[in-house]
PDB file of C-alpha atoms and ligand atoms in Angstrom:
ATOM      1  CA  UNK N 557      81.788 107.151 105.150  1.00 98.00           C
ATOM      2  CA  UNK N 558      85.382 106.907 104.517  1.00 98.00           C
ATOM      3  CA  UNK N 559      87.657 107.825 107.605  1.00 98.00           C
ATOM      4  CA  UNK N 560      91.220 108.764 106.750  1.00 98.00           C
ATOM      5  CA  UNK N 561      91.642 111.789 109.093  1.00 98.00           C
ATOM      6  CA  UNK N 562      94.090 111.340 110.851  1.00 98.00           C
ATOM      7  CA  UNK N 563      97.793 112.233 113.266  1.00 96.00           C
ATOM      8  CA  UNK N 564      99.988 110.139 110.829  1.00 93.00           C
ATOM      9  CA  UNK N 565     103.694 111.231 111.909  1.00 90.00           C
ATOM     10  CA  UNK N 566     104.974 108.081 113.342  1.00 90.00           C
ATOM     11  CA  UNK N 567     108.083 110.254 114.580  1.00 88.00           C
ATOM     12  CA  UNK N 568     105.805 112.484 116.140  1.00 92.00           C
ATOM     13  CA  UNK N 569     103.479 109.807 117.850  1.00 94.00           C
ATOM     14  CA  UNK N 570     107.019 109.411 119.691  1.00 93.00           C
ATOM     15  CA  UNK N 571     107.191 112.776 120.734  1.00 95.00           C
ATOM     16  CA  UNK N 572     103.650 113.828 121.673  1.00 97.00           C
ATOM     17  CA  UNK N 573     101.904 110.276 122.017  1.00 98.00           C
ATOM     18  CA  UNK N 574      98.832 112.213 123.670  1.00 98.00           C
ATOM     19  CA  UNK N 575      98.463 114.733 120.573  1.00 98.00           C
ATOM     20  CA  UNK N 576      98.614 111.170 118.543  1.00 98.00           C
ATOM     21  CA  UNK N 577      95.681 109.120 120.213  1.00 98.00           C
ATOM     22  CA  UNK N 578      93.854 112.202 120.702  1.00 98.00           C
ATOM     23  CA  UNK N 579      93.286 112.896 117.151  1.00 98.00           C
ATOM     24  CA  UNK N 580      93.710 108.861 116.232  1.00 98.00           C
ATOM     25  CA  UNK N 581      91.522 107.123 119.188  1.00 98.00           C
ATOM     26  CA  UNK N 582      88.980 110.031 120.109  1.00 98.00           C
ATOM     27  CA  UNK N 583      88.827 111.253 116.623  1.00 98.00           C
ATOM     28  CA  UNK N 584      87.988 107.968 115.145  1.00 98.00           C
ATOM     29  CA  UNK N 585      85.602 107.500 118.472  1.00 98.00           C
ATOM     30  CA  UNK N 586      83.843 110.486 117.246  1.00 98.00           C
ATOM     31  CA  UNK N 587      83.399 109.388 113.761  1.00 98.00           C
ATOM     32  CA  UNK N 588      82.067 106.282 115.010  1.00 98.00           C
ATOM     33  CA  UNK N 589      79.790 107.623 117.257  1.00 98.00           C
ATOM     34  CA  UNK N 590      78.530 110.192 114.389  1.00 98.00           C
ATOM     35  CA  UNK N 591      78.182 107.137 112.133  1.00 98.00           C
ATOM     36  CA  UNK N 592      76.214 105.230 114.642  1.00 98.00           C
ATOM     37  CA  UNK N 593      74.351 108.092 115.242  1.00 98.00           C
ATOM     38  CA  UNK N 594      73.785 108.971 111.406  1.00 98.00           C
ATOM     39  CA  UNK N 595      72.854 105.491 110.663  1.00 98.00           C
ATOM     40  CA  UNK N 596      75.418 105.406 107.776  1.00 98.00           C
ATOM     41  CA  UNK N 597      75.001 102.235 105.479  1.00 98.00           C
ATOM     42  CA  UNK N 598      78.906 101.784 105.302  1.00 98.00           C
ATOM     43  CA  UNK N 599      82.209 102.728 106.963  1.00 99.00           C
ATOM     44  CA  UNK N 600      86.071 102.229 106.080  1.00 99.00           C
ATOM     45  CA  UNK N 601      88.398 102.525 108.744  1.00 99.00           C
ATOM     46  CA  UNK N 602      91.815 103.223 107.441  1.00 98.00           C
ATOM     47  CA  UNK N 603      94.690 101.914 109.329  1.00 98.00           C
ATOM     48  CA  UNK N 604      98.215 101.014 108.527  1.00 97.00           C
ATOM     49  CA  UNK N 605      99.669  97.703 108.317  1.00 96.00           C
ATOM     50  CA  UNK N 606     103.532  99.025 108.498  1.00 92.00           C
ATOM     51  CA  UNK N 607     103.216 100.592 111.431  1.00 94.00           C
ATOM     52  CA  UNK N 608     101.024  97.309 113.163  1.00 96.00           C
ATOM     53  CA  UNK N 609     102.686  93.830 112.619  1.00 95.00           C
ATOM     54  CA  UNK N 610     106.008  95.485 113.832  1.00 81.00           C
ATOM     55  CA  UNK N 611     109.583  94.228 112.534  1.00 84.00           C
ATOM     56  CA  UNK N 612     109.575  90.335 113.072  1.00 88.00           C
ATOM     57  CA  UNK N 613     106.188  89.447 111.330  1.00 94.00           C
ATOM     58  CA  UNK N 614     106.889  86.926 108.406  1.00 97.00           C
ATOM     59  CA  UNK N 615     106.613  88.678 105.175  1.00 97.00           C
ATOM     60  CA  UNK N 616     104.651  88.928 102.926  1.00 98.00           C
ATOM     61  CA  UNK N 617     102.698  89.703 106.154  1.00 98.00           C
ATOM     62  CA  UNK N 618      99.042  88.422 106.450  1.00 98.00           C
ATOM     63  CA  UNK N 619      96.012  89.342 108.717  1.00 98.00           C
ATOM     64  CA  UNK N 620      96.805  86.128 110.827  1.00 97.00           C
ATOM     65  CA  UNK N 621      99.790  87.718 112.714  1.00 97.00           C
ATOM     66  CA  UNK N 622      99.493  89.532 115.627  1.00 96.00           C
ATOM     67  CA  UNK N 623      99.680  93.174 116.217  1.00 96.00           C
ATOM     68  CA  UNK N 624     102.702  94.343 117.755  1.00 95.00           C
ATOM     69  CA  UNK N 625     102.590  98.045 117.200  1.00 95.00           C
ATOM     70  CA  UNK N 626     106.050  99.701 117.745  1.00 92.00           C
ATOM     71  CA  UNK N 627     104.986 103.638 118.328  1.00 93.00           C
ATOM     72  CA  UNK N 628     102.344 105.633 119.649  1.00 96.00           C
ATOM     73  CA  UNK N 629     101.096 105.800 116.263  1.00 96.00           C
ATOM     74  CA  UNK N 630     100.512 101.988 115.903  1.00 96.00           C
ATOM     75  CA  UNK N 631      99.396 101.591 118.734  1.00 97.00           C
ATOM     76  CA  UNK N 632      96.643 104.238 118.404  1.00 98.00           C
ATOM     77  CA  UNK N 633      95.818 103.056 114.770  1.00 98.00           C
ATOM     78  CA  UNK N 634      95.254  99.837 116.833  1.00 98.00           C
ATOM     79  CA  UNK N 635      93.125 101.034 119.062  1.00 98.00           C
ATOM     80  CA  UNK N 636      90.463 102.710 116.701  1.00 98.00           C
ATOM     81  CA  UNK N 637      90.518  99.222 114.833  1.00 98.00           C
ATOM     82  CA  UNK N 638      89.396  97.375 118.051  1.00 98.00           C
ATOM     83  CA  UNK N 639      87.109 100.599 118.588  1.00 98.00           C
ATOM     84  CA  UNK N 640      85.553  99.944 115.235  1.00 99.00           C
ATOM     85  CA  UNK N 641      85.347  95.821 116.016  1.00 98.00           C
ATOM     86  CA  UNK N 642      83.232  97.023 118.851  1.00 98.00           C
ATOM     87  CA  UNK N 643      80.946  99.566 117.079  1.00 98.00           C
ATOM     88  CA  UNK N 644      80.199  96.516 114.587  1.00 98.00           C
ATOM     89  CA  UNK N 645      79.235  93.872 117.575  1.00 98.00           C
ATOM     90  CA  UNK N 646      77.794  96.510 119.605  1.00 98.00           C
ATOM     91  CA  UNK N 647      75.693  98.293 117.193  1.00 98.00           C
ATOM     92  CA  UNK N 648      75.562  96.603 113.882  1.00 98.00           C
ATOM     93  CA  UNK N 649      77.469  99.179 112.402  1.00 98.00           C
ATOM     94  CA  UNK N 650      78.437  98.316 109.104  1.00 99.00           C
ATOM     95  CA  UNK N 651      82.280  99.018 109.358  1.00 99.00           C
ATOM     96  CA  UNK N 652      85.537  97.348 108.396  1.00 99.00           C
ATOM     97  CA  UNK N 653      88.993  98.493 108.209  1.00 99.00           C
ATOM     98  CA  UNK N 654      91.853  98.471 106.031  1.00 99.00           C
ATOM     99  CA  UNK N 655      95.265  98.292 106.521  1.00 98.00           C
ATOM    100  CA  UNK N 656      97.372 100.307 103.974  1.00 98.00           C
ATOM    101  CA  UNK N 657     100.846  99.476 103.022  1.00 97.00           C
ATOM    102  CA  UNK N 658     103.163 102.213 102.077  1.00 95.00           C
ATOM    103  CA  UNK N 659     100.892 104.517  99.903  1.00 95.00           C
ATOM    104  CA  UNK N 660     102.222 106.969  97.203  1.00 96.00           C
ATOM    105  CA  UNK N 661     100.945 108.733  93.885  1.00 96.00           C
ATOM    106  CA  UNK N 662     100.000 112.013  92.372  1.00 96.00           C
ATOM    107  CA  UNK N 663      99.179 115.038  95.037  1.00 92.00           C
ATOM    108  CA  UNK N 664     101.347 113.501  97.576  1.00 90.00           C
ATOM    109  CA  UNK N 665     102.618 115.494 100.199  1.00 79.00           C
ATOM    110  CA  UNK N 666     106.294 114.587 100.960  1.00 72.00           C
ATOM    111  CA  UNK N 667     105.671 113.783 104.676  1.00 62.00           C
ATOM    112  CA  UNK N 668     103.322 110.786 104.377  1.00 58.00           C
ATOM    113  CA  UNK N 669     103.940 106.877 104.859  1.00 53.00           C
ATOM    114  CA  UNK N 670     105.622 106.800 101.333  1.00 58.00           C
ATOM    115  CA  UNK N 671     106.844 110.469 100.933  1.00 87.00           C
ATOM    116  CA  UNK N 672     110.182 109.010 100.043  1.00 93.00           C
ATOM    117  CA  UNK N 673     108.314 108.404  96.627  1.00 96.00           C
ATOM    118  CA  UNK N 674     107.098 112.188  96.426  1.00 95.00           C
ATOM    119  CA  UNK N 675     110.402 113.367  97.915  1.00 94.00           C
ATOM    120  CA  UNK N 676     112.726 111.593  95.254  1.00 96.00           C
ATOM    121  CA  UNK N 677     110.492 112.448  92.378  1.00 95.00           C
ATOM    122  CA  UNK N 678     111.006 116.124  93.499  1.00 93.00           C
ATOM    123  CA  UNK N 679     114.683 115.546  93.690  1.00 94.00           C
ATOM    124  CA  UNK N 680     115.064 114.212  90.410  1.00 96.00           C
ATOM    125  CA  UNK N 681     113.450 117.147  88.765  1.00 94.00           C
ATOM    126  CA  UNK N 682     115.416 119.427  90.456  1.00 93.00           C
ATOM    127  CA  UNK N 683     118.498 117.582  89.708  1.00 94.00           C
ATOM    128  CA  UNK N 684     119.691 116.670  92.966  1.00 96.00           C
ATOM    129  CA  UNK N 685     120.563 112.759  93.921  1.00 97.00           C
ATOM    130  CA  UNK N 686     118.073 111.126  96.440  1.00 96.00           C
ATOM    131  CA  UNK N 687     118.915 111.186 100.179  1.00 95.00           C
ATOM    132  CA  UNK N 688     118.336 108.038 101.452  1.00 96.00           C
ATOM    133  CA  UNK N 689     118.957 106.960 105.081  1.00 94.00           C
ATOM    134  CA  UNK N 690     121.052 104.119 106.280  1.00 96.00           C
ATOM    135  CA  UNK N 691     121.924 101.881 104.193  1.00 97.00           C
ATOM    136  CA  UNK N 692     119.044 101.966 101.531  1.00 97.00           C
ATOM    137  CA  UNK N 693     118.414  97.766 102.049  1.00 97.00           C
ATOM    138  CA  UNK N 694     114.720  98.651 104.226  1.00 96.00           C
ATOM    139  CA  UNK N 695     112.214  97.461 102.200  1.00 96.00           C
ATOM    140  CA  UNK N 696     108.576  98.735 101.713  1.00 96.00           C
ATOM    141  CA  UNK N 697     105.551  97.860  99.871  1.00 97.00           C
ATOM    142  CA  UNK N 698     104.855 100.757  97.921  1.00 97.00           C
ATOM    143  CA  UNK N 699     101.444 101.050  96.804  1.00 98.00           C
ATOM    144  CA  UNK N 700      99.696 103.330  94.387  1.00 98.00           C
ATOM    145  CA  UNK N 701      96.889 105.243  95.656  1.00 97.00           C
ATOM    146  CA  UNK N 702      94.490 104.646  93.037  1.00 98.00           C
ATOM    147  CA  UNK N 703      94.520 100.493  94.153  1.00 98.00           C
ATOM    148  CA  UNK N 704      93.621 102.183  97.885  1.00 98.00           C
ATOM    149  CA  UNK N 705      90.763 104.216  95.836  1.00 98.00           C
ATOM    150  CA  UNK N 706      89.949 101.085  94.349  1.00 98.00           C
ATOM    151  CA  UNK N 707      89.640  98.663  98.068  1.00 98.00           C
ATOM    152  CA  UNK N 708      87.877 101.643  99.922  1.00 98.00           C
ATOM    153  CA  UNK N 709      85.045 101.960  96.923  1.00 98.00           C
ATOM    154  CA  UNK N 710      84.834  98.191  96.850  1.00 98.00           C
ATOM    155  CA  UNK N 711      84.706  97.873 100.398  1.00 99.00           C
ATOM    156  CA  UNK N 712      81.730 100.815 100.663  1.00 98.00           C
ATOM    157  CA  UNK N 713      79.496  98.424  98.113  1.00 98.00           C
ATOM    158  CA  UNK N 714      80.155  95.417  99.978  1.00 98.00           C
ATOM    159  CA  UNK N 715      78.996  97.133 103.329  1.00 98.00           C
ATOM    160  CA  UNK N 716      76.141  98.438 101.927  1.00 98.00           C
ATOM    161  CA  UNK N 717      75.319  95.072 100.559  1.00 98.00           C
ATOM    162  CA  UNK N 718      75.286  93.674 104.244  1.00 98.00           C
ATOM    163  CA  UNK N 719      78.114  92.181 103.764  1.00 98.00           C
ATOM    164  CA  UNK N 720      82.167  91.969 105.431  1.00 98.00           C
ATOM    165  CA  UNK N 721      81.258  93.883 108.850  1.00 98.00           C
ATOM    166  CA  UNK N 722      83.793  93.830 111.081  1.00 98.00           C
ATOM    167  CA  UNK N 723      86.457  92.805 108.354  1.00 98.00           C
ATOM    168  CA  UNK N 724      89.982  93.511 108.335  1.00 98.00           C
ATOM    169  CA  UNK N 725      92.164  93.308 105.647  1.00 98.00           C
ATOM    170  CA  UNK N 726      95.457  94.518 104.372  1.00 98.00           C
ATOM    171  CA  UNK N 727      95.825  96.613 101.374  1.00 98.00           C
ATOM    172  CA  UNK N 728      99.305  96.147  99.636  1.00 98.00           C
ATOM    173  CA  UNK N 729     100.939  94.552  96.628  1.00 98.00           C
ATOM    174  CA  UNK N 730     102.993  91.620  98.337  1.00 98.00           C
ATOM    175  CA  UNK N 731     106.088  92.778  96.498  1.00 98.00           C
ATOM    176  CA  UNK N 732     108.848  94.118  98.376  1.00 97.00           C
ATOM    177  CA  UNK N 733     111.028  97.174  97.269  1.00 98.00           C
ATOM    178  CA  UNK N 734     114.129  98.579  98.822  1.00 98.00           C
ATOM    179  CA  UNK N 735     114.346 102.168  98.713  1.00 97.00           C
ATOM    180  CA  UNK N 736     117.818 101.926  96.885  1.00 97.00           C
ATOM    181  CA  UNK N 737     115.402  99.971  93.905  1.00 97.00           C
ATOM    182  CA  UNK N 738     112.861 102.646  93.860  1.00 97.00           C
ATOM    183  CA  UNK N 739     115.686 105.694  93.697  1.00 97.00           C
ATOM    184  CA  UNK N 740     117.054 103.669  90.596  1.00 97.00           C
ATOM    185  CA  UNK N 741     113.866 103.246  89.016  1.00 97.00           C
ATOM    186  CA  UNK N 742     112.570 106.586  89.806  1.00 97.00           C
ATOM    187  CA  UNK N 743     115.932 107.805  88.518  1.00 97.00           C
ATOM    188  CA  UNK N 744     115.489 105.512  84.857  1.00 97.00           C
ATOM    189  CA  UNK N 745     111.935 106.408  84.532  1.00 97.00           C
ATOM    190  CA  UNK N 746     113.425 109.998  84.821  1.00 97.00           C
ATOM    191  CA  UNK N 747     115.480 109.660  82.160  1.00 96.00           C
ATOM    192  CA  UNK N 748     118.866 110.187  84.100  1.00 96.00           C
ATOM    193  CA  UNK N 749     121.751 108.377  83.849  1.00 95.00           C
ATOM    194  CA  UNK N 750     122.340 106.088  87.248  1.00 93.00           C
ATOM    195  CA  UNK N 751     125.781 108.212  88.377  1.00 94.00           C
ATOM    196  CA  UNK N 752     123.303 111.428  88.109  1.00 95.00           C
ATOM    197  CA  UNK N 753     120.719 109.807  90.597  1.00 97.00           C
ATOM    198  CA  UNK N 754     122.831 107.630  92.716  1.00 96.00           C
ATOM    199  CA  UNK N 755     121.924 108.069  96.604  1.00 97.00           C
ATOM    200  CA  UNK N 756     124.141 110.325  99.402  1.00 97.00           C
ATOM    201  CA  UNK N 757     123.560 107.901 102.340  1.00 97.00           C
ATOM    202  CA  UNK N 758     122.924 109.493 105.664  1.00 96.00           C
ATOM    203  CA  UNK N 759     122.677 107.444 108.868  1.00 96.00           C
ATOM    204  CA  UNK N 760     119.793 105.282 110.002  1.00 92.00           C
ATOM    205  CA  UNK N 761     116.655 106.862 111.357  1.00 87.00           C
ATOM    206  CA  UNK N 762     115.994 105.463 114.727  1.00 79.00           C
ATOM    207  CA  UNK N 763     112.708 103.067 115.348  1.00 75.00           C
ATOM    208  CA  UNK N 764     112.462 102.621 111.890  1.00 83.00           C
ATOM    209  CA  UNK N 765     111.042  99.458 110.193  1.00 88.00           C
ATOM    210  CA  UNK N 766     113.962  97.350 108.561  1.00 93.00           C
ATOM    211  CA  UNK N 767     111.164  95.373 106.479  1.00 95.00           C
ATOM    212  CA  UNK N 768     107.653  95.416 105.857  1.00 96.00           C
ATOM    213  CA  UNK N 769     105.579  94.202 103.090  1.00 98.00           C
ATOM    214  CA  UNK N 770     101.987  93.126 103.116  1.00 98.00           C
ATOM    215  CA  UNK N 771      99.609  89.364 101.943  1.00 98.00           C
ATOM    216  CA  UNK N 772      96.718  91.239  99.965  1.00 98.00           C
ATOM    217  CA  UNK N 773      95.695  88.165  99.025  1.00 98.00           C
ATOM    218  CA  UNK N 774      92.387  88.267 101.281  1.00 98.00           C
ATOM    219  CA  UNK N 775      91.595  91.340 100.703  1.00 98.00           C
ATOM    220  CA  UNK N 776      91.682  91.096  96.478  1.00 98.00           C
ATOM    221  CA  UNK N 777      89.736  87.389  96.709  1.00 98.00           C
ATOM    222  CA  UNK N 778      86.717  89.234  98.931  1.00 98.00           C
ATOM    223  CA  UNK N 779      86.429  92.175  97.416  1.00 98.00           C
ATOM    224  CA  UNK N 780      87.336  91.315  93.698  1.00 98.00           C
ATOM    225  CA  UNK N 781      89.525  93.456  92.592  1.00 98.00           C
ATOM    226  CA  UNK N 782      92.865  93.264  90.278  1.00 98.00           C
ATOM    227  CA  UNK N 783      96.029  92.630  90.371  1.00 97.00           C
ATOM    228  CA  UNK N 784      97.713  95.735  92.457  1.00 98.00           C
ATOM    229  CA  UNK N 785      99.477  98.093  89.744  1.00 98.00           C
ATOM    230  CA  UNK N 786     103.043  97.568  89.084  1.00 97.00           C
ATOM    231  CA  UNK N 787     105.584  99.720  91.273  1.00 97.00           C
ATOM    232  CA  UNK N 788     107.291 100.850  87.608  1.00 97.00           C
ATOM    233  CA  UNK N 789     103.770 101.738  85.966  1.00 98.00           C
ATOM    234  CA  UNK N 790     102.632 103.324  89.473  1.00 98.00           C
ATOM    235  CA  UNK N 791     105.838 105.455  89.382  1.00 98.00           C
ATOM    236  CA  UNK N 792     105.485 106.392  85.841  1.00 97.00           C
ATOM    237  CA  UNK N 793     102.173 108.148  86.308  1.00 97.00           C
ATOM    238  CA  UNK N 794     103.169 109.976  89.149  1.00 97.00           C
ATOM    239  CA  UNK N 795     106.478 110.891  87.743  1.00 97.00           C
ATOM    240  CA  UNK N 796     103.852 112.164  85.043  1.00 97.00           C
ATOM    241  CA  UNK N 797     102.087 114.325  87.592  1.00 95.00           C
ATOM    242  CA  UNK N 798     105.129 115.506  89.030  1.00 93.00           C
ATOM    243  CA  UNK N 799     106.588 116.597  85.709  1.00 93.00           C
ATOM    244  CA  UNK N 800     103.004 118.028  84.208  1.00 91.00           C
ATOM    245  CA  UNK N 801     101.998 120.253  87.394  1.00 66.00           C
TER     246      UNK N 801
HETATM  247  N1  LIG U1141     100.040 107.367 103.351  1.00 87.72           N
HETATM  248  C1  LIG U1141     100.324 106.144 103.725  1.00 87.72           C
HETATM  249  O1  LIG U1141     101.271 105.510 103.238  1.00 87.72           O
HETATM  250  C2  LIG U1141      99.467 105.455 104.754  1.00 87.72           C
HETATM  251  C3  LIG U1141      99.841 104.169 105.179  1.00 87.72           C
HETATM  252  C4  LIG U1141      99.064 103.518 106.118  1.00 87.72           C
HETATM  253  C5  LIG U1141      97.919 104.124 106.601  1.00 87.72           C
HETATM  254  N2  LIG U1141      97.588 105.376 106.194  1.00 87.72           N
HETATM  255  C6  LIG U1141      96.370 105.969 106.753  1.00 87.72           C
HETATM  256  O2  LIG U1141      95.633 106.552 105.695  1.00 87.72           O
HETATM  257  C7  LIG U1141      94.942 107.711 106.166  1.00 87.72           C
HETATM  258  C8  LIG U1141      95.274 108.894 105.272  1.00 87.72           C
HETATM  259  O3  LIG U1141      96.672 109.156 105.337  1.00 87.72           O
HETATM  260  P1  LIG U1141      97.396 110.180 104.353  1.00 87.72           P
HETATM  261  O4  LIG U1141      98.732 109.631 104.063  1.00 87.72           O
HETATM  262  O5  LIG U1141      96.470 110.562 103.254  1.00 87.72           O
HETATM  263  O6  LIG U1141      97.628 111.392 105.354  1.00 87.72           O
HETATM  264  P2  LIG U1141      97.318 112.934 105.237  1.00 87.72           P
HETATM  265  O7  LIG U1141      98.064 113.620 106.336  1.00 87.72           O
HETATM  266  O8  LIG U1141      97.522 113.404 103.823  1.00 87.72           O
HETATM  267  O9  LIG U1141      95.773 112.972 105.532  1.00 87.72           O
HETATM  268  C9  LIG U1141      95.263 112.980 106.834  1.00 87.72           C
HETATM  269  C10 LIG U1141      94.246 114.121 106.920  1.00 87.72           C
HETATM  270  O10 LIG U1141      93.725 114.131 108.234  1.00 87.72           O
HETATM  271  C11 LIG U1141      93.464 115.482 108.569  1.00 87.72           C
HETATM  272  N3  LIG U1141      93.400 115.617 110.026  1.00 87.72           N
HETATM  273  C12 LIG U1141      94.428 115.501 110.900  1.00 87.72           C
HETATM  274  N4  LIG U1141      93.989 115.722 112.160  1.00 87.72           N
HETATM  275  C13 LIG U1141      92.662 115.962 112.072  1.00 87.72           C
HETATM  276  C14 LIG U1141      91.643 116.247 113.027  1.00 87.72           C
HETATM  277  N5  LIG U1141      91.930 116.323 114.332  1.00 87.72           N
HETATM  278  N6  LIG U1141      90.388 116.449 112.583  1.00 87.72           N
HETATM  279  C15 LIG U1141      90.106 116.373 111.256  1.00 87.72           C
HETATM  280  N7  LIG U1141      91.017 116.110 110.300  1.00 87.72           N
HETATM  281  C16 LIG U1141      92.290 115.896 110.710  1.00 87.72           C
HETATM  282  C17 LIG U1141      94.637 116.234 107.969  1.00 87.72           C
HETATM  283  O11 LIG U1141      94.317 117.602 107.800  1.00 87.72           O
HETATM  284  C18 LIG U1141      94.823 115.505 106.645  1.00 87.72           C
HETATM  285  O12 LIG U1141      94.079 116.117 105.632  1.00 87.72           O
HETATM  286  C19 LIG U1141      95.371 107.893 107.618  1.00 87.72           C
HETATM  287  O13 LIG U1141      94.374 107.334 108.432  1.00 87.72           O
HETATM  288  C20 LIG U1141      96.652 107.105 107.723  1.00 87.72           C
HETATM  289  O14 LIG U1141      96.877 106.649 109.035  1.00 87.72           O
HETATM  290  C21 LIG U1141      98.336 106.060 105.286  1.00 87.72           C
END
């Protein structure tokens, strides 16, 4: 079972935090529950790792620091971790959960955790320069979707194998981006010259993350995968898709 449904509006968990854990900490308690009940042989959690560490965690951030969830969101992303934590000690469910960085790729929807990706691919092909807010120095580890395909298959076979219950790990590339880099590179791969795609800067957002970028390391050692794809190559193909739809 692979549970991604889920509130994921982090400005929205702000407005209407009881909408947020409603879906995020009941819904994942009823997934749970139906997994418990199904006797399913393996379940990924998916949480965020942006949204938990929170703005002073060293960086490349690993498993080891503590949660300090910012928003609503976090904190209810939080909550269906320790929720899962217990479901594994309680009942030997065979669960773990993964933390996703900043996730983007083909079929995004503009509104996700990296729908700056999907929202300045659509801007380049209709010509338009990027919008970026503040100052375009907040990083993000932007990663591509098929590496999140890849940890949540991996992860299922482990599980089922009797093996990494109650596991968390972060799912990210370690490399850090700002989102003036991607706008340039999204801009070259393009083909555009770099006056044609430069940014308008608006100001800041408010509550938003001035850095974040996660360790995979644990998380590619146990579950051997490879090397996270390349932000240029990830961009490429869904530049492709973008382009091709
Ligand atoms: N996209 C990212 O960068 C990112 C980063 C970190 C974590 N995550 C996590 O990954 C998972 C998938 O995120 P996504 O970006 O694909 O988001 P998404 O919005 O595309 O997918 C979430 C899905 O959940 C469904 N959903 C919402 N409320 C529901 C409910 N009450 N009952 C049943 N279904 C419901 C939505 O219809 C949607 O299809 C989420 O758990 C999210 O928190 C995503």
């Amino acid at each position: 079972m692979f549970h991604l449904a889920a509130q994921i509006d982090v400005r929205r968990s702000m407005d209407d935090p009881v909408h947020d854990a409603s879906v995020n900490v009941l819904g994942t308690l009823s997934v749970l529950q139906a997994a418990r009940e199904a006797g399913a042989g393996a379940v990924v959690v998916c949480s965020t790792g942006g949204a938990i560490y929170g703005d002073g965690a060293p960086l490349p951030t690993t498993e080891a620091e503590p949660a300090e969830p910012a928003s609503p969101y976090g904190m209810s992303k939080l909550a269906a971790e320790r929720y899962t934590r217990f479901f594994v000690g309680a009942h030997g469910l065979p669960a773990l959960v993964l933390r996703f960085a900043n996730v983007y790729g083909p079929r995004q929807h503009p509104a996700g955790g990296a729908g700056v990706v999907s929202l300045f691919c659509d801007r380049a092909r209709a010509g338009l320069r990027p919008t970026v807010f503040g100052d375009g120095g907040q990083t993000r580890d932007f990663l591509y979707v098929g590496d999140v395909a890849r940890a949540a298959l991996a992860s299922a076979d482990r599980l089922a194998a009797g093996e990494l219950a109650g596991e968390v790990f972060n799912v990210g590339t370690g490399t850090e981006s700002t989102v003036v880099e991607l706008a340039a590179t999204i801009g070259t791969i393009a083909g555009l010259a770099p006056e044609a795609f430069t940014p308008e800067f608006l100001p800041a957002r408010a509550g938003e993350l001035r850095r974040s970028c996660l360790d995979p390391s644990r998380c590619i050692a146990a579950l051997g995968l490879p090397s996270p794809t390349p932000l240029a190559e990830g961009l490429a193909r869904t530049w492709a898709w973008h382009t091709g739809r």
